[in-house]
PDB file of C-alpha atoms in Angstrom:
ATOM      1  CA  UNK P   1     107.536 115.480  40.265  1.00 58.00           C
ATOM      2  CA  UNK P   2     103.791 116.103  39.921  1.00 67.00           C
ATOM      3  CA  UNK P   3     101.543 118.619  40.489  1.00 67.00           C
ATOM      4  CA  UNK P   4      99.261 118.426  43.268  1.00 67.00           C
ATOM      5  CA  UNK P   5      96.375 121.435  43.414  1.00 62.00           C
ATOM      6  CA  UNK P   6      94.358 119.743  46.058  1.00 60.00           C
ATOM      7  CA  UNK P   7      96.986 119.703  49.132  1.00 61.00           C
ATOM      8  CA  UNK P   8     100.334 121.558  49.990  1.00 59.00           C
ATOM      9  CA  UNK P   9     103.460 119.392  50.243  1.00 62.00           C
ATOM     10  CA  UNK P  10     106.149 121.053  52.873  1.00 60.00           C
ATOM     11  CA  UNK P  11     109.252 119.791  50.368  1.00 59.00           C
ATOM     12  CA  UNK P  12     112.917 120.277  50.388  1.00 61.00           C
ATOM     13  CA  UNK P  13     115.979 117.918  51.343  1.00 67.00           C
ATOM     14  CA  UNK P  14     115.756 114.691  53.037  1.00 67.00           C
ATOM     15  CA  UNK P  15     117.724 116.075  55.725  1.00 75.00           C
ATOM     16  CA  UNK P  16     115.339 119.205  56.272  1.00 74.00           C
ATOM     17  CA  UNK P  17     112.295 117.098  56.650  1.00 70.00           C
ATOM     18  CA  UNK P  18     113.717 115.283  59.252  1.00 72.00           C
ATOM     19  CA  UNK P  19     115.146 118.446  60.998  1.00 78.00           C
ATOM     20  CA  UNK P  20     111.391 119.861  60.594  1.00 73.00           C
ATOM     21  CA  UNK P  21     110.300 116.199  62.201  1.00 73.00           C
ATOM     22  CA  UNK P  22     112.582 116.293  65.116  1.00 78.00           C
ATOM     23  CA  UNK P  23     111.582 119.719  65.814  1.00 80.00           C
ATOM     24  CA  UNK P  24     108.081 118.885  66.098  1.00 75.00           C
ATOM     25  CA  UNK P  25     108.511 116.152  68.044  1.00 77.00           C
ATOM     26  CA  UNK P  26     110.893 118.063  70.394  1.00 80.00           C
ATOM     27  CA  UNK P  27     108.304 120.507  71.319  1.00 79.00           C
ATOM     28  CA  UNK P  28     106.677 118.425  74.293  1.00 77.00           C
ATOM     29  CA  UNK P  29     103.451 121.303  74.652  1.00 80.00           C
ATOM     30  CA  UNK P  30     102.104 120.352  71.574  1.00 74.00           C
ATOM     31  CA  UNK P  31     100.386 117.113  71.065  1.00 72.00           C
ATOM     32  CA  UNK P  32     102.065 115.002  67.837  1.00 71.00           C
ATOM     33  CA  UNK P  33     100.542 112.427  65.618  1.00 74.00           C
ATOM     34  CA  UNK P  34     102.105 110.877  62.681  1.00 74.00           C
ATOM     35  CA  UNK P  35     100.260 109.608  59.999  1.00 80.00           C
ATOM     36  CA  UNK P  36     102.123 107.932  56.462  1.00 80.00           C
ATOM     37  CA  UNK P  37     100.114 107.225  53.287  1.00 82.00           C
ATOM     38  CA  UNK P  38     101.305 105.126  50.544  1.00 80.00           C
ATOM     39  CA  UNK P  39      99.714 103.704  47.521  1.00 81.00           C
ATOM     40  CA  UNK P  40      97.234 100.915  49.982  1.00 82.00           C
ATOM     41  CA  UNK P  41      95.991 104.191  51.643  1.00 84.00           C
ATOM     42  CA  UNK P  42      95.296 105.998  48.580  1.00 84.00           C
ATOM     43  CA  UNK P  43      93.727 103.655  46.991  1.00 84.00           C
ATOM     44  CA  UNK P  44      91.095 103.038  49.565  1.00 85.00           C
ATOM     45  CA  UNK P  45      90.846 106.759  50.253  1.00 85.00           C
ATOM     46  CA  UNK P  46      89.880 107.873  46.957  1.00 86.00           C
ATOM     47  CA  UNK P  47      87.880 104.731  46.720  1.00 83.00           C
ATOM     48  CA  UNK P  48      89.947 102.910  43.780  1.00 83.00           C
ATOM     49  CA  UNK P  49      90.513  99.640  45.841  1.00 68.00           C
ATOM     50  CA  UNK P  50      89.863  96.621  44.407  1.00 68.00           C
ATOM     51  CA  UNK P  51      87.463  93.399  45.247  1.00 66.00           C
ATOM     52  CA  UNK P  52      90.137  92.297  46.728  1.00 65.00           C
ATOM     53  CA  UNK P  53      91.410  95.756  49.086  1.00 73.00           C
ATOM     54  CA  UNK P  54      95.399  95.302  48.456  1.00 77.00           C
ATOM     55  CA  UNK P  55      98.178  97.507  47.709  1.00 77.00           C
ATOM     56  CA  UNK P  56     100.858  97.111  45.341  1.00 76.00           C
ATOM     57  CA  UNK P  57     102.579  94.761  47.836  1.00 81.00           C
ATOM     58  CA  UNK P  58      99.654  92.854  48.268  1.00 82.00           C
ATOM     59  CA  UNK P  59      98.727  93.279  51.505  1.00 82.00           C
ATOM     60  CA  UNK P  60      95.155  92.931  52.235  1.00 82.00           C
ATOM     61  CA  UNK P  61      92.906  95.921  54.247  1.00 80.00           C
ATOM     62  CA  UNK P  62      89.361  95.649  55.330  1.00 79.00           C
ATOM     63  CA  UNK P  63      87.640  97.586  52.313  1.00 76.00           C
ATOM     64  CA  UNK P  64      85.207  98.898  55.220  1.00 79.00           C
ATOM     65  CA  UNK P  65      87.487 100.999  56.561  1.00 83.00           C
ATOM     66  CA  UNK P  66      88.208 103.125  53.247  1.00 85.00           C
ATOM     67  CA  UNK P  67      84.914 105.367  53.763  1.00 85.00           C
ATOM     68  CA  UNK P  68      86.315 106.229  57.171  1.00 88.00           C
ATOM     69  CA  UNK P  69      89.864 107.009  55.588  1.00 87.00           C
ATOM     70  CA  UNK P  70      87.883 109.071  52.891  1.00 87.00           C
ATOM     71  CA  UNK P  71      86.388 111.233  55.271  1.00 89.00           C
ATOM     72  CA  UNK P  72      89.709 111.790  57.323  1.00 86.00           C
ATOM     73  CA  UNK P  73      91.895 112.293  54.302  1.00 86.00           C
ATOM     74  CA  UNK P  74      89.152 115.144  52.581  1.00 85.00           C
ATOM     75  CA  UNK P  75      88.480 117.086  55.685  1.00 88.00           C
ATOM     76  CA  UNK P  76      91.886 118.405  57.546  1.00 85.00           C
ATOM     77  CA  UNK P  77      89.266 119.865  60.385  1.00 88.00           C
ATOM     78  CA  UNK P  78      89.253 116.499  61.777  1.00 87.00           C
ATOM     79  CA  UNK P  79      93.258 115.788  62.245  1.00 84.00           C
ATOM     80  CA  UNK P  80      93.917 119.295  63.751  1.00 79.00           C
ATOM     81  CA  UNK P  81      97.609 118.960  65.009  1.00 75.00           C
ATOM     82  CA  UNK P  82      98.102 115.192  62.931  1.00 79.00           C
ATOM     83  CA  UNK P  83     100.887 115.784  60.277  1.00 75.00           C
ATOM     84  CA  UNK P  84     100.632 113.753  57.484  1.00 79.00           C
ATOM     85  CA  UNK P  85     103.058 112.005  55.362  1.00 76.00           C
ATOM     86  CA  UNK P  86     103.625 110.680  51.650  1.00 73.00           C
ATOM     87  CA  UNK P  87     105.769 108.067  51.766  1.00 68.00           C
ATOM     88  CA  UNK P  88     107.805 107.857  48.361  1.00 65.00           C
ATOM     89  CA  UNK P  89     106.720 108.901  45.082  1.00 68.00           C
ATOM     90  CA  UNK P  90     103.317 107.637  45.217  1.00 70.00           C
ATOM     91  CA  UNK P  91     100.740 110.463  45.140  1.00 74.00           C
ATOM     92  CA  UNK P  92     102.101 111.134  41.821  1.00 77.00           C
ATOM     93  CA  UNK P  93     100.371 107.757  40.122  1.00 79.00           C
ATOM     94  CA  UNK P  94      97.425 109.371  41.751  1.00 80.00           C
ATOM     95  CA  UNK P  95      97.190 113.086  40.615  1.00 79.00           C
ATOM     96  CA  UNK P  96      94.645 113.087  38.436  1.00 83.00           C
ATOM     97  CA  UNK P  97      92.095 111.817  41.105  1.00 83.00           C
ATOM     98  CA  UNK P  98      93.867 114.417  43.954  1.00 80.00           C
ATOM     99  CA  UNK P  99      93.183 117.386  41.386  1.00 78.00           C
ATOM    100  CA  UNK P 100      89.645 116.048  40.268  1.00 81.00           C
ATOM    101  CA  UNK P 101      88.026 116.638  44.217  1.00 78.00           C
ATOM    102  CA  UNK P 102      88.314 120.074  44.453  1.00 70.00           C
ATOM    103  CA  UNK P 103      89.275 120.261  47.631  1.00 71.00           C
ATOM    104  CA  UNK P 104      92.178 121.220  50.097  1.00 78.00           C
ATOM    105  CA  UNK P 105      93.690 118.377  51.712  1.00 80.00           C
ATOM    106  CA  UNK P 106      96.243 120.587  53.915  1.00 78.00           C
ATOM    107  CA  UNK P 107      99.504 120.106  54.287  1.00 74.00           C
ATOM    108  CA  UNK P 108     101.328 117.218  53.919  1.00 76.00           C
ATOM    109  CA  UNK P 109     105.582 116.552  54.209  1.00 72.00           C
ATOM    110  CA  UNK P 110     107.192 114.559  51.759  1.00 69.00           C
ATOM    111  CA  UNK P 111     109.674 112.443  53.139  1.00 62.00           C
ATOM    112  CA  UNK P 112     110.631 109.907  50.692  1.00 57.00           C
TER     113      UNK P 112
END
């Protein structure tokens, strides 16, 4: 595994993140939003999308959307009570860009 300075990733067994999950979405007061990044996210988040705005699977995105991402994915304030996912291992191809903003992400469950 990496290391990540620039968010906190709620870890542990497969089966405890979906315990955690279930739990959240069991509790019916409290609004729930789900959110999963993989690598097509990240790389239009930290703007490192190319011409052509693909992932690795190569499925297309509007690129104009990635400044919007950008600003959602740096500034927690503005998903208060949106958990976040990382799907798989791929914020670990981009760790060098996480650690170079400087900034705190929040927390975020690993569930692949």
């Amino acid at each position: 595994k990496c290391r990540i300075s620039a968010f906190w990733v709620r870890d542990g067994s497969r089966a405890r993140a979906i315990a955690w999950f279930l739990q959240e979405l069991g509790d019916y007061s409290k609004p729930f939003s789900f959110v999963r990044y993989g690598d097509g996210e990240w790389l239009c988040a930290l703007q490192l999308a190319s011409p052509y705005a693909r992932n690795v699977d190569k499925q297309e995105y509007p690129k104009e959307m990635c400044g919007q991402l950008r600003e959602y994915t740096l500034d927690p304030s503005k998903r208060p009570r949106v958990n976040m996912f990382l799907q798989g291992p791929h914020e670990c191809n981009f760790a060098d860009h996480f650690n170079k903003l400087g900034a705190d992400l929040g927390v975020w469950v690993r569930m692949g």
